[in-house]
Amino acid sequence: MNPAPARDSEPQPLIRLTGVSKIYGTGQAAMHALRGVDLAVAKGEFVAVMGPSGSGKSTCMNIIGCLDTPTRGSYRFNGIEVGDLSRDQRAILRRHCLGFVFQGFNLLNRTSALENVELPLIYRGVPLRQRRRQAATALAAVGLAGWEHHTPGELSGGQQQRVAIARAIVTTPEVLLADEPTGNLDSERSLEVMRLLTDFNQREGLTIVMVTHEPDMAAFASRQIHFKDGAIEAIRTA
Amino acid sequence: MWWETFMLALRAIQRNALRSGLTVLGIVIGVAAVITMVTLGGGATAKVTEDIGKLGSNMLQLRPGQGFHGPGGARVSAEPFEVADAEALAREIANLEAVAPTASRSMQVIQGNENRSTTVIGTTDGFVLVRDWDLEAGRIFNPGELRGGKAVCVIGETVREALFGGLEPIGETVRLDRISFKIIGVLAAKGQTSFGTDQDDLVLVPLRTFQRRIAGNTDVQVIYVSARDGVATDRVKTRMERLMRERRRIAPEAEDDFFVRDMQEIVSTMTSTTRVLTTLLGAVAAVSLLVGGIGIMNIMLVSVTERTREIGTRMAIGAMERDVMRQFLVESVVLAGLGGICGILLGLAAAGVGARLMGVPFVFNPGIVCLAVIFSAGVGIVFGYFPARKAARLDPIEALRHE
């Protein structure tokens, strides 16, 4: 199964999974979350990952996000074999190359929007003033200029998710990984968030991999990958 | 990075101010108790040492009878001393500054309509040397007055105040037991001892006068001796004991029927008592810090559980194990350290009030304060380690999924 032969001829896709399997447990109780997945995502793509729960899409996202490693097969990120990296090396890779957006926003409570956005910069060792400036710029980019000092409790769900997006893009990552970013939002806020993501993808060339089970949201992506029973069932290109 | 972690820790503590406060209460109380006790103990020691210095730390007292024998100790009937014993001490023992034989009695001292119950001491001019006592006015007995048993006296400050108020006492007379004594001197005030006795409540008269006209015998009750500066008092003590055994004809196998009290012995007893006390306090402190530390560990474990999603988010964003470890470790150290600082402030305040109430000086001990800071921070590290490691070892995927 070779999902995208044309792209394989390109020098090096940003994300390349080759025969990736993930097995939890051993023997009789072994659970095959992924069964030999092959997937390549090129720089600048906007990919939606879809499928029912238990289909393996979350496991696949965790592996792409370097939070987990394949049991078998190879995952190369930018040519680096992630399976060979230690826990800390994967943390460094996430720190420098990946941005995360979660369904539940995962902002720090009682902490201002600005400080939430600064968080990844702290781990990068960016000095305070530069951090403040970059965080303010990122907040302005998601349309939240003037909301810097509001805490998550004082922001709407849509605004909170935009703060989370600002936190993900403040480090100018190679890939933005969004795990059901609109799952907790009403349709209007969902559209706002999707427009924002599309905007970053088209204007900045930001590579986005997004998990969703809403076809309306997946429609924004340039490619839809459907998972079923731990394998890719279909790929649709917009 | 460390600064950020520190600020983060402060914020986390402030967010749960009440809980944090209750958690560190154990450490606060433990540290405060130790600081209070050590500071007050230091003040009391300083006070007692100062008092003993006022008595004269080179001073030895020779008394008939036996010293501090416990209950059941043989009671030997003891002859009082005589003036000849004091003269023998002065003659035969080298390196003595002064010798003062004394006999005393509690009596009424009367002047006009005023009277006061006080201690009358018959002694020689050596008394003020031995006790290192200055005269406020007038003079001490001259040899003629001592030999002739003249009716002259030197009064203490408390007696002067009671009988004369603002009037000039020198040259006036007071009556002791219907005998009139002419006042020739006033002693400088020494104040109270740490045991609360007023050292200035006394009247000195020549020993011979006391024996003939007040006591009606030739007994000497206590002989005070002072060694010259830099002379080891224990050696003087040994020589005094040998001489007295000889003079009192005590058989070689028999026990002494007198005893010599060495002020330096008392000082060293005080010092060792303080040391024992400090050790006990240290043990109490260790227990309270242990209890406080367990409290901190408990609350840090709760905190790690509560903030599992936060930890997952931080890990996804790029925090390494050691970053998470540091965050929680710093938080527990800051928590314990704040407890320690509160304890120190509280302890010093309590010691300040206590010192005033007890009438002892406030002796600030920087060593114990440093120790308290180091120990409380150490408690933070030791008891924060396990929760911090638990946080650092979380699986980011599990942590992110945590509700």
XYZ file of C-alpha atoms in Angstrom:
641
model
C 0.000 0.000 0.000
C 1.578 3.196 -1.122
C -0.678 6.150 -0.462
C 1.132 8.849 -2.395
C 3.665 7.645 -4.917
C 4.079 11.102 -6.446
C 5.169 12.608 -3.111
C 7.593 9.761 -2.429
C 9.757 10.925 -5.279
C 10.298 14.267 -3.495
C 13.683 14.538 -1.755
C 12.486 14.224 1.847
C 8.977 14.509 3.264
C 8.796 16.212 6.662
C 6.965 13.258 8.181
C 7.437 9.727 6.938
C 5.932 6.641 8.560
C 6.991 3.350 7.034
C 5.268 0.142 8.141
C 4.521 1.583 11.569
C 2.839 -0.789 14.037
C 1.967 -0.128 17.622
C 1.157 -3.023 19.891
C 0.066 -2.597 23.501
C 0.488 -5.560 25.808
C 1.882 -8.970 24.882
C 0.718 -12.467 23.956
C -3.017 -13.153 23.954
C -3.824 -9.717 25.414
C -1.815 -7.868 22.765
C -3.738 -4.997 21.237
C -2.739 -3.874 17.775
C -3.421 -0.125 17.711
C -1.616 0.381 14.413
C -0.958 -2.288 11.785
C 1.762 -1.264 9.346
C 0.870 2.307 8.548
C 2.684 4.072 5.704
C 2.219 7.812 5.546
C 4.169 10.779 4.254
C 3.382 14.421 4.894
C 5.262 17.061 2.940
C 6.188 20.489 4.173
C 3.324 22.951 3.876
C 0.568 20.343 3.784
C -2.648 20.537 5.794
C -3.686 16.993 6.612
C -6.833 15.916 8.429
C -6.768 12.562 10.178
C -10.205 11.018 10.573
C -11.754 7.828 11.763
C -13.932 6.380 14.505
C -12.547 6.105 18.020
C -10.285 3.099 18.390
C -9.308 3.310 14.750
C -5.704 4.173 15.621
C -5.793 7.836 14.646
C -4.864 9.021 18.148
C -2.012 6.535 18.409
C -0.792 7.702 15.022
C -0.955 11.326 16.186
C 0.986 10.475 19.352
C 3.692 8.851 17.257
C 3.819 11.778 14.822
C 3.960 14.083 17.848
C 6.970 12.163 19.197
C 5.040 11.456 22.413
C 5.133 7.757 21.610
C 7.367 5.474 19.536
C 6.398 2.721 17.092
C 6.673 -0.911 18.191
C 7.716 -1.829 14.666
C 8.498 0.162 11.550
C 10.144 3.489 11.081
C 9.093 7.073 11.759
C 11.380 9.676 10.308
C 10.819 13.291 11.190
C 12.813 15.541 8.899
C 15.053 12.535 8.237
C 15.586 11.790 11.954
C 14.663 8.293 13.105
C 12.457 9.129 16.097
C 12.376 5.530 17.339
C 16.085 5.774 18.115
C 15.707 8.870 20.292
C 15.563 8.848 24.082
C 12.674 10.342 26.017
C 14.589 13.557 26.596
C 15.764 13.773 22.989
C 12.150 13.507 21.854
C 11.277 16.300 24.320
C 13.949 18.459 22.686
C 12.583 17.599 19.245
C 9.066 18.615 20.349
C 10.452 21.756 21.917
C 12.100 22.890 18.700
C 9.987 21.446 15.867
C 6.438 20.794 17.025
C 3.458 22.777 18.204
C 0.477 21.196 19.941
C -3.171 22.222 20.097
C -5.513 20.101 22.218
C -9.251 19.602 22.318
C -9.407 20.788 25.927
C -7.087 23.792 25.279
C -4.834 22.766 28.204
C -3.991 26.310 29.233
C -2.591 26.993 32.682
C -5.323 28.247 34.979
C -5.099 31.621 36.624
C -2.215 32.463 34.317
C -2.480 35.294 31.817
C -2.805 34.618 28.093
C 0.591 36.206 27.544
C 2.292 33.943 30.085
C 0.569 30.884 28.657
C 1.942 31.733 25.231
C 5.402 32.350 26.707
C 5.579 28.852 28.186
C 7.308 27.030 25.287
C 9.776 29.900 24.979
C 10.781 29.428 28.624
C 11.815 25.851 27.850
C 13.770 27.164 24.886
C 15.652 29.518 27.197
C 14.488 32.689 25.437
C 15.204 35.754 27.619
C 12.253 37.532 29.224
C 11.966 40.640 27.058
C 12.233 38.750 23.796
C 9.769 36.215 25.145
C 7.234 38.903 25.988
C 7.610 40.432 22.535
C 7.245 37.129 20.670
C 4.270 36.083 22.783
C 2.527 39.410 22.170
C 3.156 39.061 18.425
C 1.721 35.514 18.439
C -1.364 36.676 20.332
C -1.854 39.477 17.823
C -1.531 36.919 14.995
C -4.506 34.958 16.396
C -6.501 38.176 16.775
C -6.158 38.542 20.538
C -4.188 41.775 20.736
C -5.401 43.538 23.872
C -6.303 40.310 25.653
C -2.757 39.604 26.887
C -3.545 39.922 30.563
C -6.764 37.969 30.665
C -6.667 34.575 32.295
C -8.319 31.540 30.656
C -11.240 31.896 33.047
C -11.977 35.324 31.584
C -11.882 34.139 27.973
C -14.487 32.330 25.848
C -13.790 28.827 24.560
C -12.936 30.149 21.111
C -10.572 32.713 22.588
C -8.952 30.072 24.774
C -8.327 27.862 21.764
C -6.827 30.827 19.937
C -4.476 31.401 22.906
C -3.541 27.724 22.639
C -2.862 28.174 18.897
C -0.708 31.205 19.694
C 1.203 29.063 22.196
C 1.722 26.424 19.508
C 2.951 28.803 16.787
C 5.020 31.162 18.965
C 8.069 28.954 18.447
C 7.491 28.877 14.638
C 7.385 25.067 14.611
C 7.837 22.828 11.587
C 4.528 21.104 12.242
C 1.401 22.025 14.140
C -0.388 19.015 15.605
C -4.012 19.667 16.440
C -5.998 17.012 18.306
C -9.686 17.748 17.710
C -9.140 21.488 18.084
C -12.821 22.261 17.554
C -14.195 19.411 19.645
C -15.193 21.683 22.528
C -16.452 24.616 20.428
C -19.750 25.546 18.837
C -19.914 25.664 15.050
C -19.290 29.400 14.745
C -16.172 29.335 17.010
C -15.105 26.150 15.190
C -15.164 27.954 11.877
C -13.158 30.815 13.359
C -10.492 28.423 14.579
C -10.421 26.572 11.253
C -10.079 29.834 9.312
C -7.188 30.761 11.567
C -5.455 27.419 10.969
C -6.047 27.589 7.205
C -4.649 31.083 7.246
C -1.434 29.983 8.945
C -1.176 27.067 6.529
C -1.641 29.191 3.419
C 0.157 32.374 4.388
C 3.024 31.044 6.493
C 3.274 27.632 4.869
C 2.796 25.982 8.279
C 2.439 22.208 8.060
C -0.646 21.072 9.990
C -1.774 17.608 10.979
C -5.222 17.690 12.557
C -7.308 14.936 14.080
C -11.050 15.491 13.764
C -14.209 13.522 13.298
C -16.215 16.387 11.902
C -16.286 16.220 8.075
C -16.987 19.983 7.962
C -13.680 20.688 9.676
C -11.786 18.061 7.683
C -12.950 19.828 4.536
C -10.540 22.664 5.286
C -7.583 20.305 4.883
C -5.831 19.616 1.604
C -5.791 15.893 2.322
C -8.007 13.649 4.448
C -6.674 10.396 5.813
C -9.259 7.945 7.083
C -8.260 5.357 9.663
C -10.018 2.113 10.384
C -8.913 -0.775 12.608
C -5.376 0.512 12.926
C -4.766 1.014 9.224
C -5.322 3.725 6.636
C -8.574 2.971 4.902
C -8.726 5.823 2.415
C -7.016 9.043 1.437
C -8.953 11.865 -0.156
C -7.319 14.869 -1.683
C -9.312 18.062 -1.850
C 15.544 29.213 33.940
C 16.007 28.873 37.697
C 14.473 32.279 38.250
C 11.470 31.344 36.112
C 11.078 28.110 38.040
C 11.288 30.010 41.310
C 8.619 32.511 40.233
C 6.472 29.663 38.976
C 6.778 27.949 42.342
C 5.837 31.130 44.193
C 2.797 31.484 41.975
C 1.729 27.886 42.504
C 2.039 28.341 46.272
C 0.161 31.624 46.200
C -2.635 30.023 44.176
C -3.251 27.594 47.020
C -2.336 30.045 49.765
C -4.491 28.518 52.494
C -3.493 24.958 51.735
C 0.166 25.897 51.490
C -0.017 27.783 54.779
C -1.558 24.847 56.616
C 0.981 22.496 55.063
C 3.997 24.416 56.275
C 2.514 25.049 59.730
C 4.439 22.077 61.084
C 7.705 23.519 59.875
C 6.786 27.020 61.037
C 6.015 25.814 64.559
C 9.038 23.540 64.750
C 11.460 26.208 63.586
C 9.824 28.900 65.717
C 10.053 26.716 68.831
C 13.717 26.016 68.298
C 14.591 29.632 67.532
C 12.683 30.848 70.595
C 14.222 28.313 72.939
C 17.768 28.713 71.681
C 17.552 32.511 71.759
C 16.052 32.582 75.243
C 18.495 29.911 76.421
C 21.364 31.983 75.083
C 20.013 35.043 76.876
C 19.632 33.161 80.159
C 23.151 31.759 79.883
C 24.521 35.212 79.161
C 22.653 36.576 82.162
C 23.860 33.854 84.524
C 27.441 34.122 83.279
C 27.286 37.855 83.802
C 25.912 37.374 87.340
C 28.635 34.908 88.195
C 31.133 37.371 86.807
C 29.673 39.948 89.219
C 30.094 37.533 92.105
C 33.671 37.165 90.965
C 34.482 34.188 88.773
C 37.833 33.776 90.568
C 35.983 33.361 93.831
C 35.891 30.250 96.011
C 33.686 29.770 99.047
C 34.758 27.654 101.985
C 31.843 26.456 104.068
C 31.515 23.993 106.936
C 29.414 20.863 106.468
C 29.083 18.931 103.264
C 28.310 20.153 99.810
C 25.736 18.768 97.487
C 25.274 15.300 98.883
C 22.060 13.769 97.709
C 19.395 12.474 100.096
C 20.886 9.907 102.465
C 24.320 11.419 102.243
C 26.113 11.257 105.559
C 25.530 14.343 107.599
C 28.733 15.180 109.440
C 28.446 17.566 112.354
C 30.643 20.414 111.277
C 32.526 22.840 113.453
C 32.392 26.415 112.220
C 35.643 28.045 111.142
C 37.635 30.589 113.095
C 39.455 33.731 112.153
C 42.690 31.744 112.497
C 41.592 29.526 109.579
C 41.260 32.539 107.324
C 44.621 33.818 108.470
C 46.188 30.424 107.761
C 44.723 30.412 104.223
C 46.126 33.854 103.551
C 49.499 32.890 104.952
C 50.011 29.433 103.467
C 48.387 29.472 100.039
C 50.135 31.309 97.263
C 48.468 33.338 94.530
C 45.506 34.526 96.561
C 44.244 38.020 95.933
C 42.186 38.322 99.098
C 40.605 36.305 101.898
C 37.408 37.379 103.645
C 36.061 35.438 106.639
C 32.363 36.181 107.211
C 29.610 35.589 109.730
C 26.097 36.798 109.044
C 22.646 37.083 110.499
C 19.311 38.477 109.431
C 18.451 41.546 111.537
C 16.424 44.726 111.764
C 18.344 47.854 110.867
C 16.793 51.010 112.343
C 17.305 54.657 111.541
C 14.953 57.161 113.129
C 11.439 55.973 112.258
C 12.583 53.834 109.340
C 13.503 50.202 109.722
C 14.250 47.330 107.436
C 14.994 43.639 107.766
C 18.326 42.948 106.120
C 21.389 40.706 106.224
C 24.192 41.875 108.470
C 27.580 40.474 107.544
C 30.585 40.644 109.805
C 33.686 40.563 107.658
C 37.011 42.205 106.867
C 38.139 44.710 104.253
C 38.941 41.717 102.021
C 35.224 41.260 101.314
C 34.974 44.034 98.724
C 38.098 42.692 96.964
C 36.859 39.121 96.856
C 33.420 40.119 95.626
C 34.921 42.688 93.297
C 32.685 45.335 94.824
C 33.175 49.080 94.363
C 32.204 51.688 96.935
C 29.735 54.319 95.855
C 30.798 56.658 98.654
C 32.993 56.634 101.739
C 35.451 53.846 102.504
C 35.760 50.290 103.834
C 37.008 49.428 107.348
C 40.551 50.394 108.256
C 42.851 47.992 110.199
C 42.263 49.883 113.440
C 38.481 49.505 113.213
C 38.857 45.808 112.396
C 41.269 45.123 115.263
C 39.387 47.237 117.777
C 35.930 45.915 116.893
C 34.588 49.447 116.310
C 30.874 50.125 115.739
C 31.132 51.232 112.116
C 29.321 49.909 109.067
C 29.115 49.990 105.279
C 25.606 49.751 103.826
C 24.294 48.360 100.556
C 22.368 50.445 98.073
C 18.966 48.932 98.915
C 19.418 49.703 102.621
C 20.575 53.237 101.856
C 17.528 53.833 99.672
C 15.161 52.435 102.310
C 16.574 54.350 105.244
C 17.865 57.591 103.773
C 16.133 58.157 100.440
C 17.846 61.214 99.017
C 19.729 62.163 102.196
C 23.476 61.799 102.743
C 24.106 58.656 104.831
C 27.870 58.958 105.475
C 28.501 59.970 109.101
C 24.930 59.110 110.154
C 24.237 56.264 112.566
C 21.972 53.257 112.333
C 20.976 50.885 115.103
C 21.427 47.120 114.992
C 20.133 45.328 118.052
C 20.280 48.493 120.208
C 23.869 49.189 119.234
C 24.551 52.315 117.203
C 26.812 51.949 114.160
C 28.366 54.859 112.314
C 28.066 54.651 108.522
C 31.455 55.050 106.853
C 30.679 53.825 103.338
C 28.033 52.887 100.773
C 28.492 49.972 98.348
C 27.841 50.445 94.627
C 24.652 48.795 93.377
C 24.973 45.274 91.890
C 21.305 44.583 91.220
C 19.520 41.240 91.343
C 21.002 37.844 90.645
C 19.315 35.665 88.047
C 17.778 33.755 90.955
C 16.039 36.934 92.072
C 17.978 37.758 95.240
C 18.795 41.400 95.849
C 22.566 41.578 96.271
C 22.409 45.141 97.600
C 20.245 44.343 100.621
C 23.040 44.096 103.242
C 25.000 45.864 105.958
C 28.716 45.141 106.477
C 30.285 45.477 109.926
C 33.806 44.534 111.118
C 33.968 40.804 111.856
C 35.257 41.313 115.396
C 32.430 43.739 116.177
C 29.908 41.234 114.841
C 31.366 38.374 116.899
C 31.585 40.303 120.163
C 28.529 42.496 120.122
C 25.995 40.724 117.909
C 26.722 36.970 117.769
C 28.482 36.578 121.102
C 30.860 33.892 119.783
C 33.964 33.601 117.618
C 32.451 31.575 114.785
C 33.210 32.225 111.124
C 30.577 30.773 108.787
C 31.899 31.280 105.295
C 35.392 32.168 104.156
C 35.511 33.814 100.728
C 38.774 33.519 98.834
C 39.704 34.990 95.474
C 42.560 33.716 93.367
C 44.742 36.082 91.365
C 43.777 36.508 87.717
C 44.989 33.673 85.520
C 45.436 31.262 88.441
C 43.628 27.946 88.051
C 40.954 27.884 90.754
C 40.842 24.096 90.894
C 44.474 24.006 92.111
C 43.733 26.626 94.743
C 40.735 24.539 95.765
C 42.851 21.407 96.218
C 45.367 23.263 98.364
C 42.594 24.783 100.479
C 41.085 21.361 101.056
C 44.443 19.876 102.074
C 45.137 22.733 104.488
C 41.691 22.542 106.076
C 41.859 18.767 106.565
C 45.137 19.330 108.379
C 43.858 22.160 110.521
C 40.628 20.389 111.378
C 42.527 17.145 112.061
C 40.446 14.954 109.810
C 41.583 11.321 109.765
C 42.892 10.175 106.342
C 39.952 7.827 105.713
C 37.291 10.268 106.960
C 35.289 12.523 104.683
C 35.676 16.290 104.641
C 33.433 18.151 107.077
C 33.655 21.284 104.936
C 33.419 22.043 101.271
C 34.863 24.480 98.771
C 32.569 25.864 96.107
C 34.339 27.000 92.981
C 32.464 29.566 90.852
C 34.130 28.308 87.711
C 32.675 24.873 88.413
C 29.267 26.489 88.458
C 29.997 28.213 85.156
C 31.019 24.954 83.514
C 27.981 23.163 84.968
C 25.796 25.887 83.473
C 27.514 25.511 80.120
C 27.068 21.764 80.016
C 23.433 22.092 81.097
C 22.873 24.474 78.211
C 24.546 22.014 75.850
C 22.267 19.169 76.965
C 19.272 21.462 76.569
C 20.371 22.446 73.069
C 20.756 18.793 72.093
C 17.256 18.017 73.359
C 15.870 20.972 71.444
C 17.655 19.723 68.359
C 15.893 16.377 68.745
C 12.508 18.081 69.124
C 13.281 20.170 66.053
C 14.230 17.089 64.066
C 10.920 15.427 64.919
C 8.854 18.490 64.047
C 10.738 18.968 60.785
C 10.151 15.296 59.971
C 6.427 15.700 60.596
C 6.419 18.935 58.618
C 8.309 17.245 55.806
C 5.762 14.449 55.581
C 3.054 17.111 55.324
C 4.912 18.701 52.439
C 5.366 15.385 50.677
C 1.668 14.701 51.054
C 0.607 18.034 49.605
C 3.139 17.795 46.786
C 1.710 14.396 45.819
C -1.761 15.936 45.767
C -0.422 18.795 43.705
C 1.189 16.449 41.173
C -2.079 14.556 40.797
C -4.107 17.741 40.425
C -1.752 19.105 37.825
C -1.266 15.943 35.801
C -2.720 17.567 32.681
C -0.505 20.574 33.166
C 2.501 18.271 33.412
C 1.401 16.478 30.222
C 0.999 19.796 28.432
C 4.429 20.952 29.548
C 5.952 17.707 28.361
C 4.225 17.980 24.957
C 5.505 21.536 24.669
C 9.042 20.311 25.244
C 9.729 19.966 28.962
C 12.275 17.263 29.699
C 12.070 14.997 32.739
C 14.557 17.176 34.533
C 12.527 20.335 33.807
C 9.448 18.834 35.452
C 11.561 17.449 38.276
C 13.096 20.842 38.896
C 9.708 22.564 38.847
C 8.284 20.413 41.616
C 11.474 20.193 43.609
C 11.867 23.975 43.607
C 8.238 24.317 44.589
C 8.650 22.066 47.604
C 11.918 23.750 48.615
C 10.325 27.191 48.322
C 7.330 25.963 50.323
C 9.532 24.553 53.084
C 11.877 27.547 52.929
C 8.989 29.980 53.339
C 7.841 27.918 56.301
C 11.343 28.153 57.726
C 11.504 31.919 57.256
C 8.070 32.394 58.855
C 9.219 30.168 61.705
C 12.387 32.219 62.191
C 10.485 35.513 62.270
C 7.859 34.097 64.613
C 10.539 32.547 66.821
C 12.557 35.753 67.043
C 9.440 37.751 67.865
C 8.447 35.275 70.574
C 12.004 35.279 71.937
C 11.976 39.094 72.019
C 8.777 39.106 74.080
C 9.985 36.220 76.253
C 13.345 37.886 76.919
C 11.602 41.030 78.082
C 9.233 39.079 80.341
C 12.040 36.983 81.822
C 14.371 39.931 82.174
C 17.178 38.284 80.239
C 19.064 39.896 77.351
C 17.971 39.114 73.763
C 20.921 37.240 72.277
C 20.563 36.882 68.494
C 22.166 33.643 67.356
C 22.929 33.843 63.605
C 24.179 30.244 63.590
C 20.845 28.742 64.581
C 19.013 30.977 62.075
C 21.253 29.789 59.224
C 20.805 26.221 60.421
C 17.022 26.637 60.435
C 17.049 27.936 56.847
C 19.333 25.133 55.653
C 17.328 22.475 57.465
C 13.942 23.612 56.233
C 15.215 23.837 52.654
C 16.754 20.391 53.139
C 13.371 19.067 54.250
C 11.926 20.499 51.023
C 14.499 18.635 48.934
C 14.215 15.336 50.779
C 10.437 15.235 50.963
C 9.875 16.907 47.596
C 12.077 14.441 45.748
C 9.616 11.570 45.594
C 6.620 13.621 44.361
C 8.856 15.463 41.867
C 10.187 12.192 40.502
C 6.651 10.894 40.225
C 5.730 13.961 38.163
C 8.828 13.713 35.976
C 8.208 10.040 35.174
C 4.626 10.562 34.033
C 3.825 9.334 30.551
C 2.875 12.466 28.595
C 0.102 10.655 26.707
C -1.484 9.382 29.921
C -1.010 12.762 31.557
C -2.704 14.606 28.717
C -5.657 12.233 28.872
C -6.014 12.714 32.652
C -9.297 14.298 33.697
